[in-house]
mmCIF file of C-alpha atoms in Angstrom:
data_model
loop_
_atom_site.group_PDB
_atom_site.id
_atom_site.type_symbol
_atom_site.label_atom_id
_atom_site.label_comp_id
_atom_site.label_asym_id
_atom_site.label_seq_id
_atom_site.Cartn_x
_atom_site.Cartn_y
_atom_site.Cartn_z
ATOM 1 C CA MET A 181 140.928 28.717 65.156
ATOM 2 C CA LYS A 182 138.775 29.567 68.165
ATOM 3 C CA MET A 183 137.161 32.369 66.201
ATOM 4 C CA ILE A 184 136.283 30.022 63.360
ATOM 5 C CA LEU A 185 134.797 27.506 65.778
ATOM 6 C CA LYS A 186 132.692 30.185 67.416
ATOM 7 C CA ASN A 187 131.572 31.528 64.083
ATOM 8 C CA LYS A 188 130.808 28.020 62.873
ATOM 9 C CA PHE A 189 128.307 27.633 65.681
ATOM 10 C CA LEU A 190 126.837 31.016 64.857
ATOM 11 C CA ALA A 191 126.849 30.216 61.131
ATOM 12 C CA LEU A 192 125.029 26.949 61.782
ATOM 13 C CA SER A 193 122.376 28.806 63.769
ATOM 14 C CA ILE A 194 121.918 31.404 61.059
ATOM 15 C CA ILE A 195 121.603 28.721 58.365
ATOM 16 C CA ALA A 196 119.026 26.924 60.520
ATOM 17 C CA LEU A 197 117.164 30.203 61.013
ATOM 18 C CA ILE A 198 117.025 30.790 57.261
ATOM 19 C CA ILE A 199 115.782 27.253 56.640
ATOM 20 C CA ILE A 200 112.985 27.482 59.215
ATOM 21 C CA SER A 201 112.090 30.935 57.912
ATOM 22 C CA ILE A 202 111.506 29.416 54.476
ATOM 23 C CA ILE A 203 109.417 26.585 55.970
ATOM 24 C CA ASP A 204 107.394 28.780 58.291
ATOM 25 C CA ILE A 205 108.198 32.326 59.342
ATOM 26 C CA LYS A 206 106.246 31.798 62.569
ATOM 27 C CA MET A 207 108.899 29.298 63.657
ATOM 28 C CA THR A 208 111.539 32.001 63.297
ATOM 29 C CA TYR A 209 109.633 34.250 65.661
ATOM 30 C CA THR A 210 109.291 31.372 68.127
ATOM 31 C CA ALA A 211 113.019 30.641 67.847
ATOM 32 C CA ILE A 212 113.972 34.251 68.566
ATOM 33 C CA ASP A 213 111.450 34.352 71.387
ATOM 34 C CA ASN A 214 112.955 31.151 72.846
ATOM 35 C CA THR A 215 116.467 32.547 72.561
ATOM 36 C CA TRP A 216 115.425 35.722 74.332
ATOM 37 C CA ASN A 217 113.675 33.773 77.120
ATOM 38 C CA GLN A 218 116.673 31.508 77.703
ATOM 39 C CA LEU A 219 119.031 34.444 77.665
ATOM 40 C CA PHE A 220 116.845 36.413 80.046
ATOM 41 C CA THR A 221 116.614 33.515 82.523
ATOM 42 C CA MET A 222 120.368 33.154 82.333
ATOM 43 C CA LEU A 223 121.065 36.859 82.775
ATOM 44 C CA LEU A 224 118.834 36.905 85.834
ATOM 45 C CA ILE A 225 120.803 34.290 87.739
ATOM 46 C CA VAL A 226 124.306 34.722 86.377
ATOM 47 C CA PRO A 227 125.471 38.122 87.754
ATOM 48 C CA PRO A 228 125.626 37.023 91.421
ATOM 49 C CA ILE A 229 127.446 33.847 90.404
ATOM 50 C CA PHE A 230 130.189 35.886 88.768
ATOM 51 C CA ILE A 231 130.418 38.221 91.746
ATOM 52 C CA LEU A 232 130.880 35.119 93.925
ATOM 53 C CA ILE A 233 133.551 33.826 91.541
ATOM 54 C CA GLY A 234 135.379 37.148 91.843
ATOM 55 C CA LEU A 235 135.148 37.172 95.645
ATOM 56 C CA PHE A 236 136.285 33.543 95.742
ATOM 57 C CA ASP A 237 139.308 34.425 93.628
ATOM 58 C CA VAL A 238 140.275 37.390 95.788
ATOM 59 C CA TRP A 239 139.615 36.015 99.269
ATOM 60 C CA ILE A 240 140.401 32.309 99.260
ATOM 61 C CA PRO A 241 144.157 31.667 99.340
ATOM 62 C CA ARG A 242 145.646 28.993 97.133
ATOM 63 C CA GLU A 243 147.006 27.149 100.174
ATOM 64 C CA THR A 244 143.481 26.746 101.545
ATOM 65 C CA ILE A 245 142.171 25.175 98.359
ATOM 66 C CA ILE A 246 145.207 22.922 98.019
ATOM 67 C CA LYS A 247 144.626 21.754 101.582
ATOM 68 C CA LEU A 248 140.851 21.322 101.226
ATOM 69 C CA MET A 249 140.534 20.110 97.634
ATOM 70 C CA GLY A 250 144.066 19.388 96.425
ATOM 71 C CA GLU A 251 145.901 16.187 95.552
ATOM 72 C CA LYS A 252 145.934 14.924 99.144
ATOM 73 C CA SER A 253 142.433 16.012 100.133
ATOM 74 C CA GLY A 254 140.952 12.525 99.738
ATOM 75 C CA VAL A 255 137.359 11.890 100.775
ATOM 76 C CA LYS A 256 137.094 15.318 102.413
ATOM 77 C CA GLY A 257 137.941 16.988 99.111
ATOM 78 C CA MET A 258 135.206 15.066 97.351
ATOM 79 C CA ALA A 259 132.726 15.870 100.110
ATOM 80 C CA LEU A 260 133.510 19.554 99.796
ATOM 81 C CA ALA A 261 133.185 19.364 96.004
ATOM 82 C CA PHE A 262 129.775 17.759 96.525
ATOM 83 C CA LEU A 263 128.625 20.467 98.932
ATOM 84 C CA LEU A 264 129.779 23.263 96.643
ATOM 85 C CA GLY A 265 127.962 21.693 93.701
ATOM 86 C CA ALA A 266 124.820 20.857 95.662
ATOM 87 C CA PHE A 267 124.410 24.311 97.216
ATOM 88 C CA SER A 268 124.494 26.114 93.936
ATOM 89 C CA ALA A 269 122.157 27.537 91.359
ATOM 90 C CA GLY A 270 122.322 28.294 87.696
ATOM 91 C CA PRO A 271 123.037 26.484 84.461
ATOM 92 C CA THR A 272 126.093 24.241 84.106
ATOM 93 C CA ILE A 273 127.807 26.776 81.868
ATOM 94 C CA ALA A 274 128.010 29.201 84.801
ATOM 95 C CA ALA A 275 129.881 26.509 86.730
ATOM 96 C CA PHE A 276 132.747 26.400 84.199
ATOM 97 C CA PRO A 277 134.364 29.699 85.260
ATOM 98 C CA LEU A 278 134.007 28.696 88.921
ATOM 99 C CA ALA A 279 135.639 25.352 88.158
ATOM 100 C CA MET A 280 138.466 27.301 86.525
ATOM 101 C CA VAL A 281 139.069 29.302 89.727
ATOM 102 C CA MET A 282 139.215 26.066 91.722
ATOM 103 C CA LEU A 283 141.755 24.601 89.299
ATOM 104 C CA LYS A 284 143.775 27.799 89.374
ATOM 105 C CA LYS A 285 143.913 27.614 93.165
ATOM 106 C CA GLY A 286 145.234 24.066 93.071
ATOM 107 C CA ALA A 287 142.160 21.864 93.450
ATOM 108 C CA LYS A 288 142.485 18.283 92.247
ATOM 109 C CA TYR A 289 140.984 17.759 88.792
ATOM 110 C CA SER A 290 138.763 14.860 89.862
ATOM 111 C CA ASN A 291 137.292 17.014 92.630
ATOM 112 C CA VAL A 292 136.570 19.844 90.223
ATOM 113 C CA LEU A 293 135.022 17.433 87.737
ATOM 114 C CA PHE A 294 132.889 15.893 90.479
ATOM 115 C CA PHE A 295 131.802 19.403 91.476
ATOM 116 C CA LEU A 296 130.767 20.105 87.867
ATOM 117 C CA MET A 297 128.817 16.865 87.642
ATOM 118 C CA VAL A 298 126.999 17.505 90.923
ATOM 119 C CA TRP A 299 126.243 21.039 89.786
ATOM 120 C CA SER A 300 124.757 19.741 86.530
ATOM 121 C CA SER A 301 122.243 17.384 88.121
ATOM 122 C CA LEU A 302 122.295 17.184 91.902
ATOM 123 C CA LYS A 303 121.734 20.789 92.951
ATOM 124 C CA LEU A 304 119.662 20.694 96.135
ATOM 125 C CA PRO A 305 117.018 23.289 95.197
ATOM 126 C CA ILE A 306 116.464 21.330 91.994
ATOM 127 C CA VAL A 307 116.346 18.008 93.848
ATOM 128 C CA PHE A 308 113.475 19.322 95.993
ATOM 129 C CA PHE A 309 111.666 20.526 92.915
ATOM 130 C CA GLN A 310 112.367 17.181 91.263
ATOM 131 C CA ILE A 311 110.786 15.244 94.161
ATOM 132 C CA THR A 312 107.648 17.374 94.124
ATOM 133 C CA THR A 313 107.217 16.830 90.384
ATOM 134 C CA ILE A 314 108.358 13.345 89.352
ATOM 135 C CA GLY A 315 108.002 11.805 92.821
ATOM 136 C CA LEU A 316 110.288 10.494 95.547
ATOM 137 C CA LYS A 317 110.858 7.016 94.125
ATOM 138 C CA LEU A 318 112.020 8.067 90.661
ATOM 139 C CA SER A 319 114.024 10.968 92.105
ATOM 140 C CA THR A 320 115.787 8.695 94.577
ATOM 141 C CA ILE A 321 116.729 6.176 91.897
ATOM 142 C CA ILE A 322 118.036 8.904 89.593
ATOM 143 C CA ASN A 323 119.982 10.821 92.235
ATOM 144 C CA LEU A 324 121.563 7.882 94.048
ATOM 145 C CA THR A 325 122.606 6.245 90.784
ATOM 146 C CA MET A 326 124.063 9.461 89.415
ATOM 147 C CA LEU A 327 125.904 10.169 92.667
ATOM 148 C CA VAL A 328 127.705 6.821 92.499
ATOM 149 C CA VAL A 329 128.369 7.197 88.762
ATOM 150 C CA PHE A 330 129.738 10.711 89.280
ATOM 151 C CA ILE A 331 132.110 9.667 92.064
ATOM 152 C CA LEU A 332 133.522 6.772 90.060
ATOM 153 C CA GLY A 333 133.379 8.728 86.796
ATOM 154 C CA ALA A 334 135.328 11.675 88.199
ATOM 155 C CA LEU A 335 138.073 9.419 89.592
ATOM 156 C CA ILE A 336 138.324 7.350 86.413
ATOM 157 C CA SER A 337 138.273 10.408 84.127
ATOM 158 C CA GLU A 338 141.265 11.861 85.931
ATOM 159 C CA LYS A 339 143.164 8.614 85.443
ATOM 160 C CA LEU A 340 142.316 8.681 81.737
ATOM 161 C CA LEU A 341 143.913 12.103 81.332
ATOM 162 C CA SER A 342 147.692 12.201 81.114
ATOM 163 C CA LYS A 343 149.904 14.480 83.214
ATOM 164 C CA ASP A 344 150.390 16.748 80.192
ATOM 165 C CA GLU A 345 146.670 16.938 79.497
ATOM 166 C CA LEU A 346 145.942 17.855 83.124
ATOM 167 C CA GLN A 347 148.744 20.419 83.014
ATOM 168 C CA GLU A 348 147.232 21.944 79.877
ATOM 169 C CA ILE A 349 143.861 22.355 81.622
ATOM 170 C CA GLU A 350 145.551 23.973 84.602
ATOM 171 C CA THR A 351 147.366 26.407 82.329
ATOM 172 C CA LYS A 352 144.046 27.383 80.755
ATOM 173 C CA ALA A 353 142.647 27.969 84.246
ATOM 174 C CA LEU A 354 145.590 30.227 85.096
ATOM 175 C CA ASN A 355 145.085 32.223 81.916
ATOM 176 C CA TYR A 356 141.340 32.545 82.407
ATOM 177 C CA HIS A 357 141.588 34.162 85.806
ATOM 178 C CA LYS A 358 144.875 35.988 85.439
ATOM 179 C CA GLY A 359 146.663 37.458 88.422
ATOM 180 C CA ASN A 360 146.703 36.786 92.145
ATOM 181 C CA MET B 56 111.542 32.103 88.864
ATOM 182 C CA GLY B 57 112.803 29.463 91.259
ATOM 183 C CA ILE B 58 113.677 29.925 94.892
ATOM 184 C CA GLU B 59 117.363 29.305 94.142
ATOM 185 C CA THR B 60 117.540 32.713 92.478
ATOM 186 C CA TYR B 61 116.562 34.434 95.709
ATOM 187 C CA ILE B 62 118.969 32.280 97.719
ATOM 188 C CA ILE B 63 121.907 33.037 95.457
ATOM 189 C CA TYR B 64 121.146 36.781 95.449
ATOM 190 C CA GLY B 65 120.787 36.761 99.234
ATOM 191 C CA LEU B 66 124.035 34.869 99.682
ATOM 192 C CA THR B 67 125.899 37.153 97.288
ATOM 193 C CA ILE B 68 124.653 40.289 99.027
ATOM 194 C CA ILE B 69 125.624 38.951 102.466
ATOM 195 C CA LEU B 70 129.099 37.931 101.295
ATOM 196 C CA LEU B 71 129.561 41.239 99.482
ATOM 197 C CA ILE B 72 128.771 43.143 102.681
ATOM 198 C CA ILE B 73 131.179 41.008 104.728
ATOM 199 C CA SER B 74 133.810 41.451 102.043
ATOM 200 C CA LEU B 75 133.286 45.233 101.973
ATOM 201 C CA ILE B 76 133.643 45.450 105.741
ATOM 202 C CA LYS B 77 136.893 43.497 105.639
ATOM 203 C CA SER B 78 138.479 45.247 102.675
ATOM 204 C CA LYS B 79 137.080 47.688 100.159
ATOM 205 C CA GLU B 80 140.003 47.269 97.740
ATOM 206 C CA LYS B 81 139.798 43.489 97.688
ATOM 207 C CA THR B 82 136.026 43.639 97.162
ATOM 208 C CA MET B 83 136.419 45.981 94.205
ATOM 209 C CA LEU B 84 139.119 43.733 92.757
ATOM 210 C CA GLY B 85 136.806 40.730 93.210
ATOM 211 C CA ILE B 86 133.918 42.445 91.450
ATOM 212 C CA LYS B 87 136.249 43.492 88.650
ATOM 213 C CA LYS B 88 137.472 39.915 88.286
ATOM 214 C CA GLY B 89 133.919 38.617 88.265
ATOM 215 C CA ILE B 90 132.908 41.040 85.545
ATOM 216 C CA LYS B 91 135.992 40.107 83.528
ATOM 217 C CA ALA B 92 135.175 36.394 83.816
ATOM 218 C CA PHE B 93 131.622 37.182 82.709
ATOM 219 C CA THR B 94 132.630 39.227 79.658
ATOM 220 C CA LYS B 95 134.904 36.362 78.593
ATOM 221 C CA ILE B 96 131.995 33.936 78.565
ATOM 222 C CA VAL B 97 129.527 36.175 76.676
ATOM 223 C CA PRO B 98 130.895 35.558 73.147
ATOM 224 C CA VAL B 99 130.379 31.838 73.736
ATOM 225 C CA LEU B 100 126.942 32.280 75.289
ATOM 226 C CA LEU B 101 125.211 34.319 72.625
ATOM 227 C CA PRO B 102 125.567 31.888 69.674
ATOM 228 C CA MET B 103 124.798 29.014 72.055
ATOM 229 C CA PHE B 104 121.516 30.513 73.173
ATOM 230 C CA LEU B 105 120.546 31.310 69.614
ATOM 231 C CA PHE B 106 121.186 27.665 68.760
ATOM 232 C CA ILE B 107 119.169 26.430 71.748
ATOM 233 C CA GLY B 108 116.341 28.797 70.855
ATOM 234 C CA ILE B 109 116.141 27.348 67.356
ATOM 235 C CA LEU B 110 116.425 23.803 68.668
ATOM 236 C CA LEU B 111 113.549 24.256 71.108
ATOM 237 C CA THR B 112 111.376 25.529 68.259
ATOM 238 C CA VAL B 113 111.637 22.140 66.596
ATOM 239 C CA VAL B 114 111.908 20.011 69.732
ATOM 240 C CA THR B 115 108.625 21.022 71.375
ATOM 241 C CA PRO B 116 106.967 19.166 74.287
ATOM 242 C CA GLU B 117 104.483 17.711 71.751
ATOM 243 C CA PHE B 118 107.367 16.450 69.636
ATOM 244 C CA ILE B 119 109.066 14.814 72.637
ATOM 245 C CA SER B 120 105.742 13.407 73.793
ATOM 246 C CA ARG B 121 105.271 11.697 70.426
ATOM 247 C CA LEU B 122 108.791 10.243 70.517
ATOM 248 C CA LEU B 123 108.548 8.903 74.055
ATOM 249 C CA GLY B 124 104.939 7.757 73.789
ATOM 250 C CA GLU B 125 103.340 4.559 74.947
ATOM 251 C CA ASN B 126 104.987 1.365 73.692
ATOM 252 C CA SER B 127 107.864 3.338 72.196
ATOM 253 C CA GLY B 128 110.246 0.703 73.622
ATOM 254 C CA ILE B 129 113.964 0.716 72.862
ATOM 255 C CA LEU B 130 113.465 3.260 70.106
ATOM 256 C CA GLY B 131 111.709 5.586 72.563
ATOM 257 C CA MET B 132 114.540 5.158 75.062
ATOM 258 C CA SER B 133 117.126 5.965 72.403
ATOM 259 C CA PHE B 134 115.175 9.054 71.341
ATOM 260 C CA GLY B 135 114.842 10.102 74.962
ATOM 261 C CA LEU B 136 118.599 9.785 75.496
ATOM 262 C CA ILE B 137 119.478 11.574 72.250
ATOM 263 C CA VAL B 138 116.995 14.431 72.625
ATOM 264 C CA GLY B 139 117.961 14.820 76.288
ATOM 265 C CA SER B 140 121.659 14.942 75.407
ATOM 266 C CA ILE B 141 121.256 17.541 72.681
ATOM 267 C CA THR B 142 118.709 19.884 74.189
ATOM 268 C CA PHE B 143 118.983 22.104 77.174
ATOM 269 C CA MET B 144 116.094 23.142 79.388
ATOM 270 C CA PRO B 145 115.933 24.819 82.771
ATOM 271 C CA PRO B 146 114.899 22.265 85.449
ATOM 272 C CA PHE B 147 111.682 24.106 86.248
ATOM 273 C CA VAL B 148 110.638 23.468 82.655
ATOM 274 C CA ALA B 149 112.123 19.979 82.361
ATOM 275 C CA TYR B 150 110.579 18.220 85.369
ATOM 276 C CA PRO B 151 106.979 19.378 84.802
ATOM 277 C CA LEU B 152 107.474 18.240 81.216
ATOM 278 C CA GLY B 153 108.572 14.845 82.577
ATOM 279 C CA VAL B 154 105.350 14.616 84.569
ATOM 280 C CA GLU B 155 103.329 15.631 81.525
ATOM 281 C CA LEU B 156 105.049 12.945 79.467
ATOM 282 C CA LEU B 157 104.291 10.298 82.101
ATOM 283 C CA GLU B 158 100.651 11.405 82.287
ATOM 284 C CA ASN B 159 100.408 11.206 78.515
ATOM 285 C CA GLY B 160 101.400 7.567 78.712
ATOM 286 C CA ALA B 161 105.160 7.668 78.212
ATOM 287 C CA ALA B 162 106.942 4.872 80.065
ATOM 288 C CA TYR B 163 109.136 5.523 83.121
ATOM 289 C CA PRO B 164 112.488 4.335 81.656
ATOM 290 C CA GLN B 165 112.106 6.582 78.587
ATOM 291 C CA VAL B 166 111.274 9.618 80.679
ATOM 292 C CA ALA B 167 114.019 8.864 83.228
ATOM 293 C CA GLY B 168 116.645 8.559 80.483
ATOM 294 C CA PHE B 169 115.419 11.765 78.898
ATOM 295 C CA LEU B 170 115.480 13.733 82.164
ATOM 296 C CA VAL B 171 118.896 12.479 83.278
ATOM 297 C CA THR B 172 120.600 13.286 79.979
ATOM 298 C CA LEU B 173 118.740 16.595 79.797
ATOM 299 C CA MET B 174 120.324 17.651 83.079
ATOM 300 C CA SER B 175 123.759 16.087 82.903
ATOM 301 C CA VAL B 176 124.753 15.672 79.251
ATOM 302 C CA GLY B 177 125.187 18.949 77.430
ATOM 303 C CA ILE B 178 126.089 18.691 73.787
ATOM 304 C CA VAL B 179 125.237 22.392 73.382
ATOM 305 C CA TYR B 180 127.864 23.171 76.003
ATOM 306 C CA PHE B 181 130.441 21.087 74.210
ATOM 307 C CA ALA B 182 132.142 23.906 72.312
ATOM 308 C CA ALA B 183 132.356 26.039 75.439
ATOM 309 C CA GLU B 184 133.413 23.151 77.642
ATOM 310 C CA SER B 185 136.199 22.134 75.236
ATOM 311 C CA LYS B 186 137.430 25.694 75.207
ATOM 312 C CA PHE B 187 137.447 25.969 78.991
ATOM 313 C CA PHE B 188 138.957 22.576 79.811
ATOM 314 C CA SER B 189 139.851 20.413 76.825
ATOM 315 C CA LYS B 190 138.046 18.393 74.204
ATOM 316 C CA LYS B 191 138.939 15.126 75.883
ATOM 317 C CA ALA B 192 137.813 16.401 79.297
ATOM 318 C CA ALA B 193 134.487 17.536 77.828
ATOM 319 C CA ILE B 194 133.978 14.164 76.124
ATOM 320 C CA LEU B 195 134.788 12.300 79.344
ATOM 321 C CA ARG B 196 132.324 14.302 81.447
ATOM 322 C CA ASN B 197 129.530 13.805 78.945
ATOM 323 C CA VAL B 198 130.268 10.107 78.458
ATOM 324 C CA VAL B 199 130.248 9.476 82.216
ATOM 325 C CA SER B 200 126.872 11.214 82.520
ATOM 326 C CA PHE B 201 125.502 9.293 79.546
ATOM 327 C CA ILE B 202 126.574 5.974 81.087
ATOM 328 C CA GLY B 203 124.826 7.104 84.276
ATOM 329 C CA ALA B 204 121.631 7.644 82.285
ATOM 330 C CA LEU B 205 121.876 4.125 80.849
ATOM 331 C CA ILE B 206 122.271 2.651 84.333
ATOM 332 C CA VAL B 207 119.307 4.714 85.579
ATOM 333 C CA ILE B 208 117.172 3.314 82.735
ATOM 334 C CA VAL B 209 118.051 -0.258 83.689
ATOM 335 C CA ILE B 210 117.302 0.321 87.383
ATOM 336 C CA VAL B 211 114.019 2.085 86.584
ATOM 337 C CA MET B 212 113.006 -0.849 84.364
ATOM 338 C CA VAL B 213 113.582 -3.204 87.266
ATOM 339 C CA MET B 214 111.945 -1.025 89.914
ATOM 340 C CA PHE B 215 108.831 0.130 88.065
#
């Protein structure tokens, strides 16, 4: 099933490539060029992230994460999730494996989700860049609004998932980073 | 390349050295685990980037500029939200584009909605995200971010 899904995505891309090739072959070159550029940017920033994920997995004991980000971590857990997301770099997809390690080590789902959300749009280096481009006023509105929405959204999302559904996610996390 | 790349490389090197000093075996195990996690994500990444590459061929800055142009109103906002949700761009491409759009006469709410969804809603990630977590979890994260974008639009309309 997973294979079919993956191939479906690939198949869709190939069909699209054929269609744009018929319309204008130049577009195909641009598309491949774009793909290469995106991939290159990604490959530049991703290796250290995965090394950090590996070190995280090996060095940080489960008890520590349960204490800091687990069920009873409360506001502190959220604050830590925020800091981890804010002091990060790289595309959201690179955050997924890191989120999986956190879940494996016993972090609360809402904290992990909040971390993912902060990573996607409130990374500090990006926030600085954002202010210098679109200005302080617009940046402030966007970031403050999203911060509030993310906090509430993460808490509500966890409530909307049943015990079984949360358990299923945790099992996937355990399988992704097997061992230890 | 942004400054965050240097920071993350610096941080990784420092932590690797500390880790090596403390335990060589654990460090090697960590690196191995990192590489394993990376190889697991590659089969998902490659088709995704091909798809994004094709998408960005059609959805060019000129195309977005036309959609979010002056007086584009509700329709422009909807386009901004949809295009932002579907496409993926690195921030150092996205924000200068936002400025360009504003300078070309696009209205603030349209551009704000576009930028927020561009960063936080990732339809292209959906397949990967469902695989990692679950379909419902992926939907919830994207819906929350999309609602955030709607709220941002309303606030920007009031404030600008």
